[in-house]
Coordinates of C-alpha atoms in Angstrom, one line a residue:
M1 CA -6.9 -8.0 -11.2
Q2 CA -8.0 -5.7 -14.0
M3 CA -11.3 -5.2 -15.8
E4 CA -11.9 -3.1 -18.9
I5 CA -15.4 -1.8 -19.6
R6 CA -15.8 -1.1 -23.3
G7 CA -18.6 -1.3 -25.8
A8 CA -22.3 -0.3 -25.9
A9 CA -23.5 -3.2 -23.8
K10 CA -21.8 -2.1 -20.6
F11 CA -20.8 1.5 -21.5
H12 CA -23.6 4.0 -21.9
D13 CA -23.0 7.5 -23.1
A14 CA -24.7 10.5 -24.7
Y15 CA -24.2 14.2 -25.2
V16 CA -26.6 17.2 -24.9
G17 CA -26.6 20.7 -26.3
D18 CA -28.3 23.9 -25.1
V19 CA -29.6 25.1 -28.4
H20 CA -31.8 22.1 -29.1
R21 CA -32.7 21.7 -25.4
D22 CA -35.1 18.8 -25.9
A23 CA -33.1 16.8 -28.3
G24 CA -31.3 13.6 -27.3
Y25 CA -28.1 12.2 -28.8
G26 CA -27.8 8.9 -27.0
D27 CA -27.2 6.9 -30.2
S28 CA -24.6 9.2 -31.7
P29 CA -21.1 7.8 -32.5
Y30 CA -19.6 10.9 -31.0
L31 CA -19.4 12.7 -27.7
C32 CA -18.5 16.4 -27.3
V33 CA -17.8 19.3 -25.0
G34 CA -17.5 23.0 -25.6
T35 CA -19.4 25.3 -27.9
D36 CA -20.7 24.5 -31.4
A37 CA -22.3 26.9 -33.8
T38 CA -25.3 24.6 -34.3
L39 CA -25.6 22.8 -31.0
G40 CA -24.5 25.6 -28.6
I41 CA -22.8 24.5 -25.4
T42 CA -22.3 20.8 -25.3
R43 CA -21.7 18.3 -22.5
S44 CA -21.3 14.5 -22.4
L45 CA -22.4 11.9 -20.0
M46 CA -21.1 8.3 -19.4
Q47 CA -22.3 5.5 -17.2
F48 CA -20.6 2.1 -16.6
D49 CA -21.9 -1.3 -15.6
L50 CA -19.7 -2.4 -12.6
S51 CA -21.8 -5.4 -11.6
A52 CA -18.9 -7.8 -12.3
I53 CA -16.8 -6.3 -9.5
P54 CA -17.5 -8.1 -6.3
E55 CA -18.9 -6.1 -3.4
G56 CA -16.2 -5.1 -0.9
S57 CA -13.4 -5.1 -3.5
T58 CA -10.5 -2.8 -3.0
I59 CA -10.2 -0.4 -6.0
H60 CA -6.5 0.4 -6.7
W61 CA -7.0 2.6 -9.7
A62 CA -9.5 3.5 -12.4
R63 CA -8.7 5.2 -15.7
L64 CA -11.1 6.5 -18.3
S65 CA -9.5 6.5 -21.8
I66 CA -11.2 8.5 -24.6
F67 CA -10.0 9.3 -28.2
H68 CA -10.1 12.9 -29.2
S69 CA -10.9 12.9 -32.9
G70 CA -10.2 16.6 -33.7
D71 CA -7.1 18.2 -35.2
D72 CA -7.4 21.7 -33.6
P73 CA -4.3 22.1 -31.5
T74 CA -5.7 24.9 -29.3
P75 CA -5.6 23.7 -25.7
V76 CA -8.9 23.0 -24.1
E77 CA -9.2 21.9 -20.5
V78 CA -11.8 19.2 -20.0
G79 CA -13.0 18.2 -16.5
I80 CA -14.8 15.1 -15.3
H81 CA -17.6 15.3 -12.7
P82 CA -19.5 12.7 -10.8
V83 CA -23.2 12.7 -11.7
T84 CA -25.5 12.7 -8.7
T85 CA -28.9 11.9 -10.1
A86 CA -30.3 9.3 -12.6
W87 CA -30.4 9.7 -16.4
R88 CA -31.1 7.4 -19.4
E89 CA -28.9 7.1 -22.4
S90 CA -32.0 7.0 -24.7
G91 CA -33.8 10.0 -23.3
V92 CA -31.4 12.5 -21.7
T93 CA -31.5 16.0 -23.1
W94 CA -30.1 19.4 -22.1
A95 CA -33.4 20.3 -20.5
D96 CA -33.5 17.3 -18.2
Q97 CA -29.8 16.5 -17.8
P98 CA -28.9 15.1 -14.3
E99 CA -27.3 17.1 -11.5
W100 CA -23.5 17.4 -11.6
G101 CA -21.1 17.1 -8.7
P102 CA -17.9 19.2 -8.4
R103 CA -15.1 18.7 -10.9
Y104 CA -12.9 15.7 -9.8
S105 CA -10.0 16.0 -12.3
A106 CA -9.2 17.7 -15.6
Q107 CA -7.1 17.0 -18.7
T108 CA -5.8 19.5 -21.3
L109 CA -6.7 18.4 -24.8
E110 CA -4.6 19.5 -27.7
S111 CA -3.8 17.3 -30.7
R112 CA -5.8 14.3 -31.9
G113 CA -5.2 11.1 -29.9
W114 CA -5.9 9.3 -26.6
Y115 CA -6.4 11.1 -23.3
D116 CA -6.7 9.5 -19.9
F117 CA -8.8 10.8 -17.0
W118 CA -8.1 9.2 -13.6
M119 CA -11.2 8.6 -11.6
T120 CA -10.1 6.1 -8.9
Q121 CA -12.0 7.7 -6.0
I122 CA -15.2 8.0 -7.9
V123 CA -15.2 4.3 -8.8
A124 CA -14.1 3.4 -5.3
D125 CA -17.1 5.3 -3.9
W126 CA -19.5 3.5 -6.3
C127 CA -18.2 0.1 -5.4
S128 CA -18.3 0.7 -1.7
G129 CA -21.8 2.2 -1.8
R130 CA -20.7 5.6 -0.6
R131 CA -22.0 7.1 -3.9
S132 CA -24.7 5.9 -6.3
N133 CA -23.4 5.0 -9.7
Y134 CA -25.0 7.5 -11.9
G135 CA -21.9 7.8 -14.0
I136 CA -19.8 10.9 -14.8
G137 CA -20.1 14.0 -16.9
L138 CA -17.5 15.7 -19.1
K139 CA -17.5 19.4 -19.9
A140 CA -15.0 22.0 -20.8
V141 CA -13.8 24.0 -17.9
D142 CA -14.4 27.1 -20.1
E143 CA -17.5 26.1 -22.0
S144 CA -17.2 29.0 -24.4
Q145 CA -14.2 27.3 -26.1
V146 CA -14.7 25.6 -29.5
R147 CA -16.3 22.1 -29.3
R148 CA -14.0 19.1 -29.0
I149 CA -15.3 15.7 -30.2
F150 CA -14.6 12.1 -29.0
Y151 CA -15.7 8.8 -30.2
S152 CA -18.6 7.2 -28.2
S153 CA -19.4 3.6 -27.4
D154 CA -21.7 3.6 -30.5
Y155 CA -18.8 4.3 -32.9
T156 CA -18.6 1.3 -35.3
E157 CA -15.9 2.2 -37.9
D158 CA -13.0 1.2 -35.7
P159 CA -13.6 -0.6 -32.4
A160 CA -10.1 0.1 -31.2
L161 CA -11.1 3.8 -30.8
L162 CA -14.0 3.1 -28.4
P163 CA -13.8 4.7 -25.0
S164 CA -13.0 2.5 -22.1
L165 CA -12.9 2.4 -18.3
T166 CA -10.1 0.2 -16.9
I167 CA -10.3 -0.7 -13.2
D168 CA -7.5 -2.4 -11.2
Y169 CA -9.0 -4.1 -8.1
T170 CA -8.6 -6.8 -5.5
P171 CA -11.6 -8.9 -4.6
P172 CA -12.5 -9.2 -0.9
E173 CA -10.8 -12.0 1.0
A174 CA -9.7 -12.9 4.5
S175 CA -7.8 -10.1 6.2
P176 CA -4.1 -10.8 6.3
A177 CA -2.0 -10.4 9.4
I178 CA -1.6 -6.8 10.4
E179 CA 1.6 -5.1 9.1
E180 CA 2.5 -1.5 9.7
Y181 CA 5.4 0.9 9.5
R182 CA 6.7 2.2 12.8
G183 CA 9.4 4.6 11.7
F184 CA 11.5 7.5 13.1
W185 CA 12.7 10.4 11.1
V186 CA 16.4 10.9 12.1
D187 CA 17.5 14.4 11.0
Q188 CA 21.0 15.7 10.8
F189 CA 20.3 19.0 12.5
H190 CA 20.7 17.2 15.8
A191 CA 22.9 14.4 17.2
G192 CA 21.6 11.0 16.4
A193 CA 23.7 9.4 13.6
K194 CA 26.9 11.3 13.4
T195 CA 29.2 8.8 15.2
P196 CA 29.3 5.0 15.5
D197 CA 28.1 5.3 19.1
Q198 CA 25.2 7.4 18.1
V199 CA 24.1 4.9 15.5
D200 CA 24.3 2.1 18.2
Q201 CA 22.1 4.2 20.5
L202 CA 19.7 4.9 17.7
L203 CA 19.2 1.3 17.1
A204 CA 18.8 0.5 20.8
D205 CA 16.2 3.2 21.1
A206 CA 14.4 2.0 18.0
K207 CA 14.3 -1.5 19.4
T208 CA 12.9 -0.2 22.7
A209 CA 10.1 1.6 20.8
K210 CA 9.5 -1.6 18.7
A211 CA 10.1 0.5 15.5
N212 CA 10.9 -1.2 12.2
A213 CA 12.1 1.6 10.0
I214 CA 14.5 4.5 10.1
F215 CA 14.3 7.4 7.7
L216 CA 17.9 8.8 7.9
Q217 CA 18.6 12.2 6.5
V218 CA 21.5 12.0 4.1
R219 CA 21.2 15.4 2.4
R220 CA 20.5 18.7 4.1
R221 CA 21.5 21.4 1.6
G222 CA 23.2 20.1 -1.4
D223 CA 25.6 18.1 0.8
A224 CA 26.2 14.5 1.7
Y225 CA 26.1 12.7 5.1
Y226 CA 27.5 9.6 3.4
N227 CA 30.8 8.9 1.8
N228 CA 30.1 7.5 -1.7
S229 CA 28.5 10.7 -3.1
M230 CA 28.2 12.9 -6.1
E231 CA 28.0 15.9 -3.9
P232 CA 30.6 17.3 -1.4
R233 CA 30.7 16.0 2.1
T234 CA 28.8 18.2 4.6
E235 CA 30.8 20.8 6.5
D236 CA 29.0 19.7 9.7
P237 CA 31.8 19.5 12.3
A238 CA 29.8 17.1 14.4
L239 CA 30.0 14.3 11.8
A240 CA 32.9 12.1 12.8
E241 CA 35.8 12.3 10.3
G242 CA 35.6 9.7 7.6
F243 CA 32.5 8.2 9.2
D244 CA 29.6 7.0 6.8
P245 CA 26.4 7.1 8.9
L246 CA 24.4 5.5 6.1
A247 CA 26.7 2.6 5.5
D248 CA 27.0 2.0 9.3
L249 CA 23.3 2.1 9.9
I250 CA 22.6 -0.3 7.0
T251 CA 25.1 -2.8 8.4
K252 CA 23.8 -2.7 11.9
A253 CA 20.1 -2.5 11.1
R254 CA 20.1 -5.6 9.0
G255 CA 20.6 -7.8 12.1
E256 CA 17.7 -6.1 13.8
G257 CA 15.2 -6.6 10.9
M258 CA 14.9 -2.8 10.5
E259 CA 14.4 -1.0 7.2
V260 CA 16.7 1.9 6.3
H261 CA 15.3 4.7 4.0
A262 CA 17.6 7.4 2.7
W263 CA 16.0 10.8 3.3
F264 CA 16.8 13.6 0.8
S265 CA 16.0 17.3 1.3
C266 CA 15.5 18.2 -2.4
M267 CA 15.3 21.9 -3.0
K268 CA 17.2 23.8 -0.3
I269 CA 21.0 24.1 -1.1
W270 CA 22.5 26.9 1.1
N271 CA 21.6 29.3 3.9
Q272 CA 24.8 31.0 5.0
D273 CA 26.2 34.4 4.3
T274 CA 29.5 32.9 3.2
P275 CA 29.6 30.4 0.3
P276 CA 30.4 26.7 0.8
V277 CA 34.0 25.6 1.1
A278 CA 33.8 23.0 -1.6
P279 CA 34.2 24.6 -5.1
D280 CA 31.9 22.0 -6.6
H281 CA 29.0 22.6 -4.2
L282 CA 25.8 23.4 -6.1
F283 CA 25.6 26.9 -4.6
N284 CA 29.0 27.7 -5.9
R285 CA 28.4 26.3 -9.4
H286 CA 24.7 27.2 -9.8
G287 CA 23.9 29.9 -7.3
D288 CA 24.5 33.7 -7.3
A289 CA 27.7 33.5 -9.2
A290 CA 25.9 31.9 -12.2
R291 CA 23.1 34.5 -12.3
G292 CA 22.5 35.6 -15.9
T293 CA 23.5 32.3 -17.4
S294 CA 21.7 29.0 -18.1
D295 CA 23.7 27.4 -15.2
Y296 CA 21.8 29.5 -12.7
W297 CA 19.4 27.1 -10.9
L298 CA 18.0 29.2 -8.1
S299 CA 14.3 29.8 -7.8
E300 CA 13.2 33.4 -7.7
D301 CA 10.0 35.0 -6.6
A302 CA 7.9 37.3 -8.7
N303 CA 10.0 40.3 -7.5
G304 CA 13.4 38.6 -8.4
D305 CA 14.4 37.7 -4.8
N306 CA 16.3 34.4 -4.7
R307 CA 16.2 33.8 -1.0
F308 CA 13.2 32.1 0.7
Q309 CA 13.4 32.9 4.4
G310 CA 17.2 33.1 4.0
E311 CA 17.4 29.8 2.0
A312 CA 18.8 29.5 -1.5
V313 CA 16.5 26.9 -3.2
V314 CA 16.7 25.4 -6.7
D315 CA 13.8 25.7 -9.1
P316 CA 11.8 22.6 -10.1
G317 CA 11.3 24.3 -13.5
H318 CA 15.0 24.1 -14.3
P319 CA 15.7 20.8 -16.2
A320 CA 19.4 20.6 -15.3
S321 CA 18.6 21.0 -11.6
N322 CA 16.0 18.2 -11.7
E323 CA 18.3 15.9 -13.6
H324 CA 21.1 16.5 -11.1
L325 CA 18.8 15.6 -8.2
I326 CA 17.7 12.4 -9.8
D327 CA 21.3 11.5 -10.6
V328 CA 22.1 12.0 -6.9
L329 CA 19.2 9.7 -5.8
C330 CA 20.2 7.0 -8.3
H331 CA 23.8 7.1 -7.2
V332 CA 22.8 6.2 -3.7
A333 CA 20.5 3.5 -4.9
E334 CA 23.3 2.0 -6.9
N335 CA 25.9 2.1 -4.2
Y336 CA 24.0 1.4 -0.9
E337 CA 21.8 -1.5 0.1
I338 CA 19.0 0.8 1.2
D339 CA 15.4 -0.3 1.5
G340 CA 13.9 3.0 0.3
V341 CA 14.4 6.6 -0.8
M342 CA 12.3 9.4 0.7
L343 CA 12.0 12.7 -1.0
D344 CA 11.4 15.8 1.2
L345 CA 10.8 19.4 0.1
V346 CA 10.0 18.2 -3.5
R347 CA 7.9 21.3 -4.2
Y348 CA 7.9 25.0 -4.7
M349 CA 8.3 27.3 -1.7
G350 CA 5.1 29.2 -2.4
E351 CA 2.8 30.6 -5.1
D352 CA 5.1 33.5 -5.7
W353 CA 8.1 31.2 -6.5
G354 CA 9.2 29.6 -9.7
Y355 CA 10.5 32.6 -11.7
N356 CA 14.0 31.2 -12.4
P357 CA 14.8 32.7 -15.9
T358 CA 15.3 29.4 -17.6
A359 CA 12.0 28.1 -16.1
L360 CA 10.2 31.3 -17.2
Q361 CA 11.6 31.0 -20.7
R362 CA 10.4 27.4 -21.0
Y363 CA 6.9 28.4 -19.9
Q364 CA 6.8 31.3 -22.3
K365 CA 8.0 29.2 -25.2
Q366 CA 5.4 26.5 -24.5
T367 CA 2.5 28.8 -24.0
G368 CA 3.3 31.8 -26.3
V369 CA 2.9 34.2 -23.3
S370 CA 5.4 37.1 -23.7
V371 CA 5.2 38.6 -20.3
P372 CA 5.9 37.0 -16.9
P373 CA 2.6 35.6 -15.6
A374 CA 1.1 36.6 -12.3
P375 CA 1.7 34.1 -9.4
T376 CA -2.0 33.2 -9.4
D377 CA -2.3 32.8 -13.2
A378 CA -4.1 29.5 -13.6
N379 CA -2.0 28.3 -16.5
W380 CA 1.2 29.2 -14.7
M381 CA 0.1 27.4 -11.6
T382 CA -0.7 24.3 -13.7
W383 CA 2.7 24.5 -15.4
R384 CA 4.6 24.6 -12.2
R385 CA 2.5 21.7 -10.8
R386 CA 3.5 19.7 -13.9
Q387 CA 7.2 20.3 -13.3
V388 CA 7.0 18.7 -9.9
D389 CA 4.9 15.9 -11.3
Q390 CA 7.5 15.2 -14.0
L391 CA 10.3 15.3 -11.5
V392 CA 8.6 12.8 -9.1
R393 CA 7.5 10.4 -11.9
K394 CA 10.9 10.4 -13.6
A395 CA 12.7 9.9 -10.3
Y396 CA 10.5 6.9 -9.5
V397 CA 11.1 5.2 -12.8
R398 CA 14.8 5.8 -12.8
L399 CA 15.2 4.5 -9.3
L400 CA 13.2 1.4 -10.1
S401 CA 15.4 0.8 -13.1
I402 CA 18.3 0.3 -10.6
K403 CA 16.4 -1.5 -7.8
P404 CA 13.0 -2.7 -8.8
K405 CA 11.9 -3.4 -5.2
L406 CA 13.2 -0.1 -3.8
K407 CA 10.4 1.7 -1.9
V408 CA 10.1 5.3 -3.0
S409 CA 8.3 7.6 -0.6
V410 CA 7.6 11.4 -0.4
A411 CA 7.0 13.5 2.7
V412 CA 4.1 15.7 1.7
I413 CA 2.5 18.8 3.2
T414 CA -0.8 19.1 5.1
W415 CA -1.2 22.8 5.8
G416 CA -4.4 24.1 7.2
D417 CA -7.6 22.1 7.5
G418 CA -7.8 18.8 5.8
P419 CA -10.1 18.4 2.7
A420 CA -13.5 16.8 3.1
S421 CA -14.2 16.5 -0.6
E422 CA -12.4 16.4 -4.0
A423 CA -13.3 20.0 -4.5
D424 CA -11.7 20.8 -1.1
W425 CA -8.5 19.0 -2.3
E426 CA -8.2 21.3 -5.3
R427 CA -8.1 24.3 -2.9
T428 CA -5.4 22.9 -0.5
A429 CA -2.0 24.6 -0.2
A430 CA -0.5 21.4 -1.7
M431 CA -2.4 22.2 -5.0
T432 CA -2.4 26.0 -5.0
T433 CA 0.6 27.2 -3.0
V434 CA 3.5 24.7 -3.4
F435 CA 2.2 22.7 -6.4
Q436 CA 2.6 19.3 -4.8
D437 CA -0.2 17.2 -6.2
W438 CA 0.4 14.2 -4.1
R439 CA -3.1 12.8 -4.6
T440 CA -2.3 12.3 -8.3
W441 CA 1.1 10.8 -7.5
M442 CA -0.6 8.1 -5.5
E443 CA -3.5 7.6 -7.9
Q444 CA -1.2 7.2 -10.9
G445 CA 1.4 5.1 -9.1
W446 CA 4.3 7.6 -9.3
V447 CA 5.3 6.8 -5.7
D448 CA 5.0 3.8 -3.5
M449 CA 4.2 5.7 -0.3
T450 CA 3.3 9.1 0.9
I451 CA 4.0 10.3 4.4
P452 CA 1.7 13.3 5.0
M453 CA 3.4 15.5 7.6
N454 CA 0.4 15.9 9.9
Y455 CA 2.3 18.2 12.3
F456 CA -0.5 19.6 14.5
D457 CA -0.6 20.5 18.1
E458 CA -3.4 18.2 19.4
S459 CA -4.4 20.8 22.0
R460 CA -5.1 23.4 19.3
W461 CA -5.6 21.8 15.9
A462 CA -7.0 18.3 16.6
V463 CA -9.8 18.9 14.1
F464 CA -7.3 19.7 11.3
Y465 CA -5.3 16.6 12.2
D466 CA -8.4 14.4 12.2
H467 CA -9.5 15.7 8.8
W468 CA -6.1 15.1 7.2
I469 CA -5.8 11.5 8.5
E470 CA -9.3 10.7 7.3
W471 CA -8.5 12.0 3.9
A472 CA -5.2 10.1 3.7
K473 CA -6.8 6.8 4.8
N474 CA -9.4 7.1 2.1
H475 CA -7.1 8.2 -0.7
Q476 CA -4.3 5.6 -1.1
Y477 CA -5.3 4.2 -4.5
G478 CA -3.6 0.9 -4.1
R479 CA -0.3 2.5 -2.9
I480 CA 0.1 3.2 0.9
S481 CA 0.2 6.2 3.2
V482 CA 2.0 6.4 6.5
N483 CA 0.9 8.9 9.1
G484 CA 3.6 11.5 9.8
V485 CA 3.1 12.6 13.4
G486 CA 4.7 15.8 14.7
I487 CA 5.6 14.4 18.2
Y488 CA 7.9 17.4 18.7
L489 CA 4.8 19.7 19.0
N490 CA 2.9 17.6 21.5
T491 CA 3.0 16.1 25.0
I492 CA 3.7 12.4 25.1
D493 CA 0.1 11.6 25.8
H494 CA -1.1 13.8 23.0
S495 CA 1.3 12.1 20.6
L496 CA -0.1 8.7 21.7
T497 CA -3.6 10.0 21.0
Q498 CA -2.6 11.0 17.5
I499 CA -0.8 7.7 16.8
E500 CA -3.9 5.8 18.0
K501 CA -6.2 7.9 15.8
G502 CA -4.0 7.4 12.9
L503 CA -4.1 3.6 13.3
T504 CA -7.9 3.5 13.7
P505 CA -9.9 2.7 10.4
S506 CA -11.6 5.6 8.7
S507 CA -15.4 5.9 8.5
A508 CA -15.1 3.9 5.3
G509 CA -13.0 1.2 6.9
K510 CA -9.7 2.2 5.4
R511 CA -6.4 2.0 7.3
L512 CA -3.1 3.8 7.0
A513 CA 0.0 1.7 6.6
G514 CA 1.6 2.8 9.8
T515 CA 3.3 5.7 11.6
G516 CA 6.3 7.9 11.0
L517 CA 7.5 9.9 14.0
Y518 CA 9.1 13.3 13.7
S519 CA 11.5 13.3 15.2
Y520 CA 13.9 10.9 16.9
A521 CA 15.8 13.9 18.4
V522 CA 12.8 15.7 19.8
T523 CA 10.0 13.4 21.0
N524 CA 7.9 15.8 23.0
R525 CA 7.5 19.5 23.7
D526 CA 7.9 19.3 27.5
G527 CA 11.6 18.4 27.7
I528 CA 10.9 15.0 29.1
S529 CA 13.6 12.5 28.2
N530 CA 13.2 10.7 24.9
G531 CA 13.5 7.4 26.7
E532 CA 10.2 8.1 28.4
F533 CA 8.6 8.5 25.0
Y534 CA 10.1 5.2 23.7
R535 CA 8.8 3.4 26.7
A536 CA 5.4 5.0 26.4
L537 CA 5.0 3.6 22.9
T538 CA 5.3 0.0 24.1
Q539 CA 4.2 0.2 27.8
G540 CA 1.6 3.0 27.7
T541 CA 0.8 5.7 30.3
S542 CA -1.9 6.3 32.9
Q543 CA -4.0 8.0 30.2
H544 CA -3.1 5.4 27.6
P545 CA -3.0 2.0 29.3
D546 CA -3.1 0.3 25.8
P547 CA 0.1 1.4 24.1
P548 CA 0.0 1.7 20.3
F549 CA 3.2 -0.3 19.7
Q550 CA 2.5 -3.0 22.3
G551 CA 3.5 -6.0 20.2
P552 CA 6.0 -6.4 17.3
A553 CA 5.2 -5.4 13.8
R554 CA 6.8 -5.9 10.4
P555 CA 6.9 -3.4 7.6
P556 CA 4.0 -3.9 5.1
T557 CA 4.5 -6.2 2.1
L558 CA 4.0 -4.1 -1.0
Q559 CA 2.4 -6.5 -3.4
W560 CA 3.1 -4.4 -6.5
K561 CA 6.8 -4.9 -5.6
E562 CA 6.8 -8.5 -4.5
N563 CA 4.4 -9.8 -7.2
P564 CA 4.4 -7.1 -9.9
K565 CA 1.8 -7.2 -12.6
T566 CA 3.0 -4.2 -14.5
G567 CA 6.1 -2.6 -15.9
H568 CA 7.3 0.9 -16.7
V569 CA 9.0 2.7 -19.5
I570 CA 11.4 5.7 -19.6
G571 CA 12.0 7.2 -23.0
R572 CA 13.6 10.0 -24.9
L573 CA 12.9 11.9 -28.1
R574 CA 16.0 12.5 -30.3
S575 CA 16.5 14.3 -33.5
S576 CA 18.5 12.4 -36.0
Q577 CA 19.4 15.6 -37.8
N578 CA 20.2 17.7 -34.7
P579 CA 21.1 15.5 -31.7
D580 CA 21.3 18.5 -29.4
R581 CA 17.8 19.6 -30.0
V582 CA 15.6 19.6 -26.9
F583 CA 11.9 18.4 -27.1
D584 CA 10.3 20.2 -24.2
G585 CA 6.6 19.6 -23.5
T586 CA 6.2 17.5 -26.6
D587 CA 3.4 15.0 -26.6
V588 CA 4.1 11.3 -27.0
E589 CA 1.4 8.5 -27.5
I590 CA 1.9 5.1 -26.0
E591 CA -0.2 2.4 -27.6
G592 CA -0.4 -1.3 -26.8
A593 CA -2.5 -3.3 -24.2
V594 CA -3.5 0.2 -22.9
Q595 CA -3.1 3.7 -24.3
R596 CA -1.3 6.5 -22.5
A597 CA -0.5 10.1 -23.5
V598 CA 2.5 11.8 -21.9
S599 CA 4.6 14.9 -22.4
T600 CA 8.4 15.2 -22.4
D601 CA 10.3 17.2 -19.7
G602 CA 13.0 19.7 -20.3
H603 CA 15.5 16.9 -21.1
S604 CA 13.3 15.5 -23.9
D605 CA 12.5 12.5 -21.6
F606 CA 9.2 10.9 -20.8
A607 CA 8.1 8.2 -18.3
V608 CA 5.0 6.1 -18.0
V609 CA 4.2 3.9 -15.0
D610 CA 2.3 0.7 -14.6
L611 CA 1.8 -0.6 -18.1
P612 CA 0.6 -4.2 -18.4
P613 CA 3.1 -6.5 -20.0
G614 CA 3.2 -6.8 -23.8
E615 CA 4.2 -5.0 -27.0
Y616 CA 3.9 -1.3 -27.3
V617 CA 4.6 1.6 -29.7
A618 CA 5.7 5.1 -28.7
T619 CA 4.7 7.6 -31.3
C620 CA 5.5 11.3 -31.7
G621 CA 4.6 13.1 -34.9
G622 CA 5.3 10.8 -37.7
S623 CA 7.9 8.8 -35.9
S624 CA 7.5 5.7 -33.7
Q625 CA 9.4 3.0 -31.9
S626 CA 8.2 -0.3 -30.6
F627 CA 9.2 -1.7 -27.2
T628 CA 8.3 -4.5 -24.8
I629 CA 7.0 -4.2 -21.3
T630 CA 8.0 -6.8 -18.7
A631 CA 6.3 -7.0 -15.3
G632 CA 8.5 -5.5 -12.6
R633 CA 11.0 -4.0 -14.9
V634 CA 11.8 -0.7 -16.6
T635 CA 12.1 -0.6 -20.4
E636 CA 14.2 2.2 -22.0
V637 CA 13.2 3.5 -25.5
T638 CA 14.4 6.2 -27.8
V639 CA 12.2 7.7 -30.5
E640 CA 14.2 9.1 -33.4
L641 CA 12.5 12.1 -35.0

């Protein structure tokens, strides 16, 4: 269920300024951040009455919506921070303002309109008692920038413009029967699903292990391990002629109650010295031969190298490359009765990567920067992160437009030590090196499931592993996370240890939604037969007499799929005067039961997830288009400009 907190009775706010240090502005109709000629540096504070949410409720998401009333288009990044000490709306001043915690998230303000700040974990911590509810603070990341003004809860001229906090939650109730994923990654670099006999053996092994899901690799490098494909069939000689592993597995798995998820490697497209045989392979059409044209899709590093460890990879900043990938995913969803789609390698290769000429031109046009940015330039890092965000979000909505109950997952990185705080998350390699902000994807509902690849040798990196699974357990936001265990790095007993730790509740009582095992082909580092590992999962060992998969389990029921309460929209901006014009990075406002702000991608498209049913209007500039959201469905809309 959802609750909206709006209005002065339950929403308390104020701002402070460092020039008049002892002045209070708790009754002002405005809030502000940044520097003002009269007030000096300004900051704003908000506190919310959450007493109506029952103790023990599960918080799925929480979103703060505020209306920016100014017309200055200069971008200003505004961050929200949990407040860690008490304050009063009627008496707070700059001199006695409360203490601020680290920045949780940020939003870039430009034009006048609504802006959303996601604060799910903050609200979850308040409701669970892990953090006292002293509210949040807003301040500009660069406080020297010119002041930005919002309407406060005391604004009376138009109640529709009051700030609000919307919370989606489930009240506490009796615990349902335990459900969990028990899945194997089946890669195509080894035998396992390249002949009918191998598929038969795969299913027999999965049954022995009491698994209930198979993540079958169907794309390695711009190729297809299935027959009905937009891309050329793989050149792998081990794949039986004419054989369709995906179709065969789907047919046989249905009788075993086993889910089949199609696993796509997204960015790598070739790694050989000689080009692919098929003339229509991506590398032949959009690789080295296309360099110097807009059809060139390969990512480059800051020095112009287009091979990452010998691999040719496409660039997430090239719109045509992203559109092709989404088309490939959707083609499989349309033509195969799969249970899910898993995206792998949906990221940049490193902080030095992303300098595809088309991507760089887009960045320079959107920002006005005339020279290539340094790899660590903050704006460049944010822009690249946004490209991956837009790719994931658009893929999710387009896939659901074909199969509303399709389960969309992403295999995500966990490099180095796991974060212990929100500030730690901002410093992870996911955020700063490969620009894969999977926490936001979960929080905003752009995926159904993440599978953090917790590939750590238990004998060396147990602490890193423990920190990552604790983080994943506590940051699911109403979606689910499945623990990806690197069994190939471990002894059988160490793998059992890691599986058991993954299935144990966190210190906050949160559980992961199961286990994904990498890989079916290599189940331990000691060369012991895979059969021994499958048996250990269900029968245990001398060190683990209680096996992790002792009884049967069914895949979790995803309530937002089975009983949807929201719908989605995918839209496009189109010029009536010039249909070929591209609107790239253009802001669109969505208004209705809730308000959302979104920017278009390099194809003039935008997507918004999880809108409550009802009537909405999409607005860009002076043009608008109405549309209707239906629960569990995707609405398509075009805004003519």
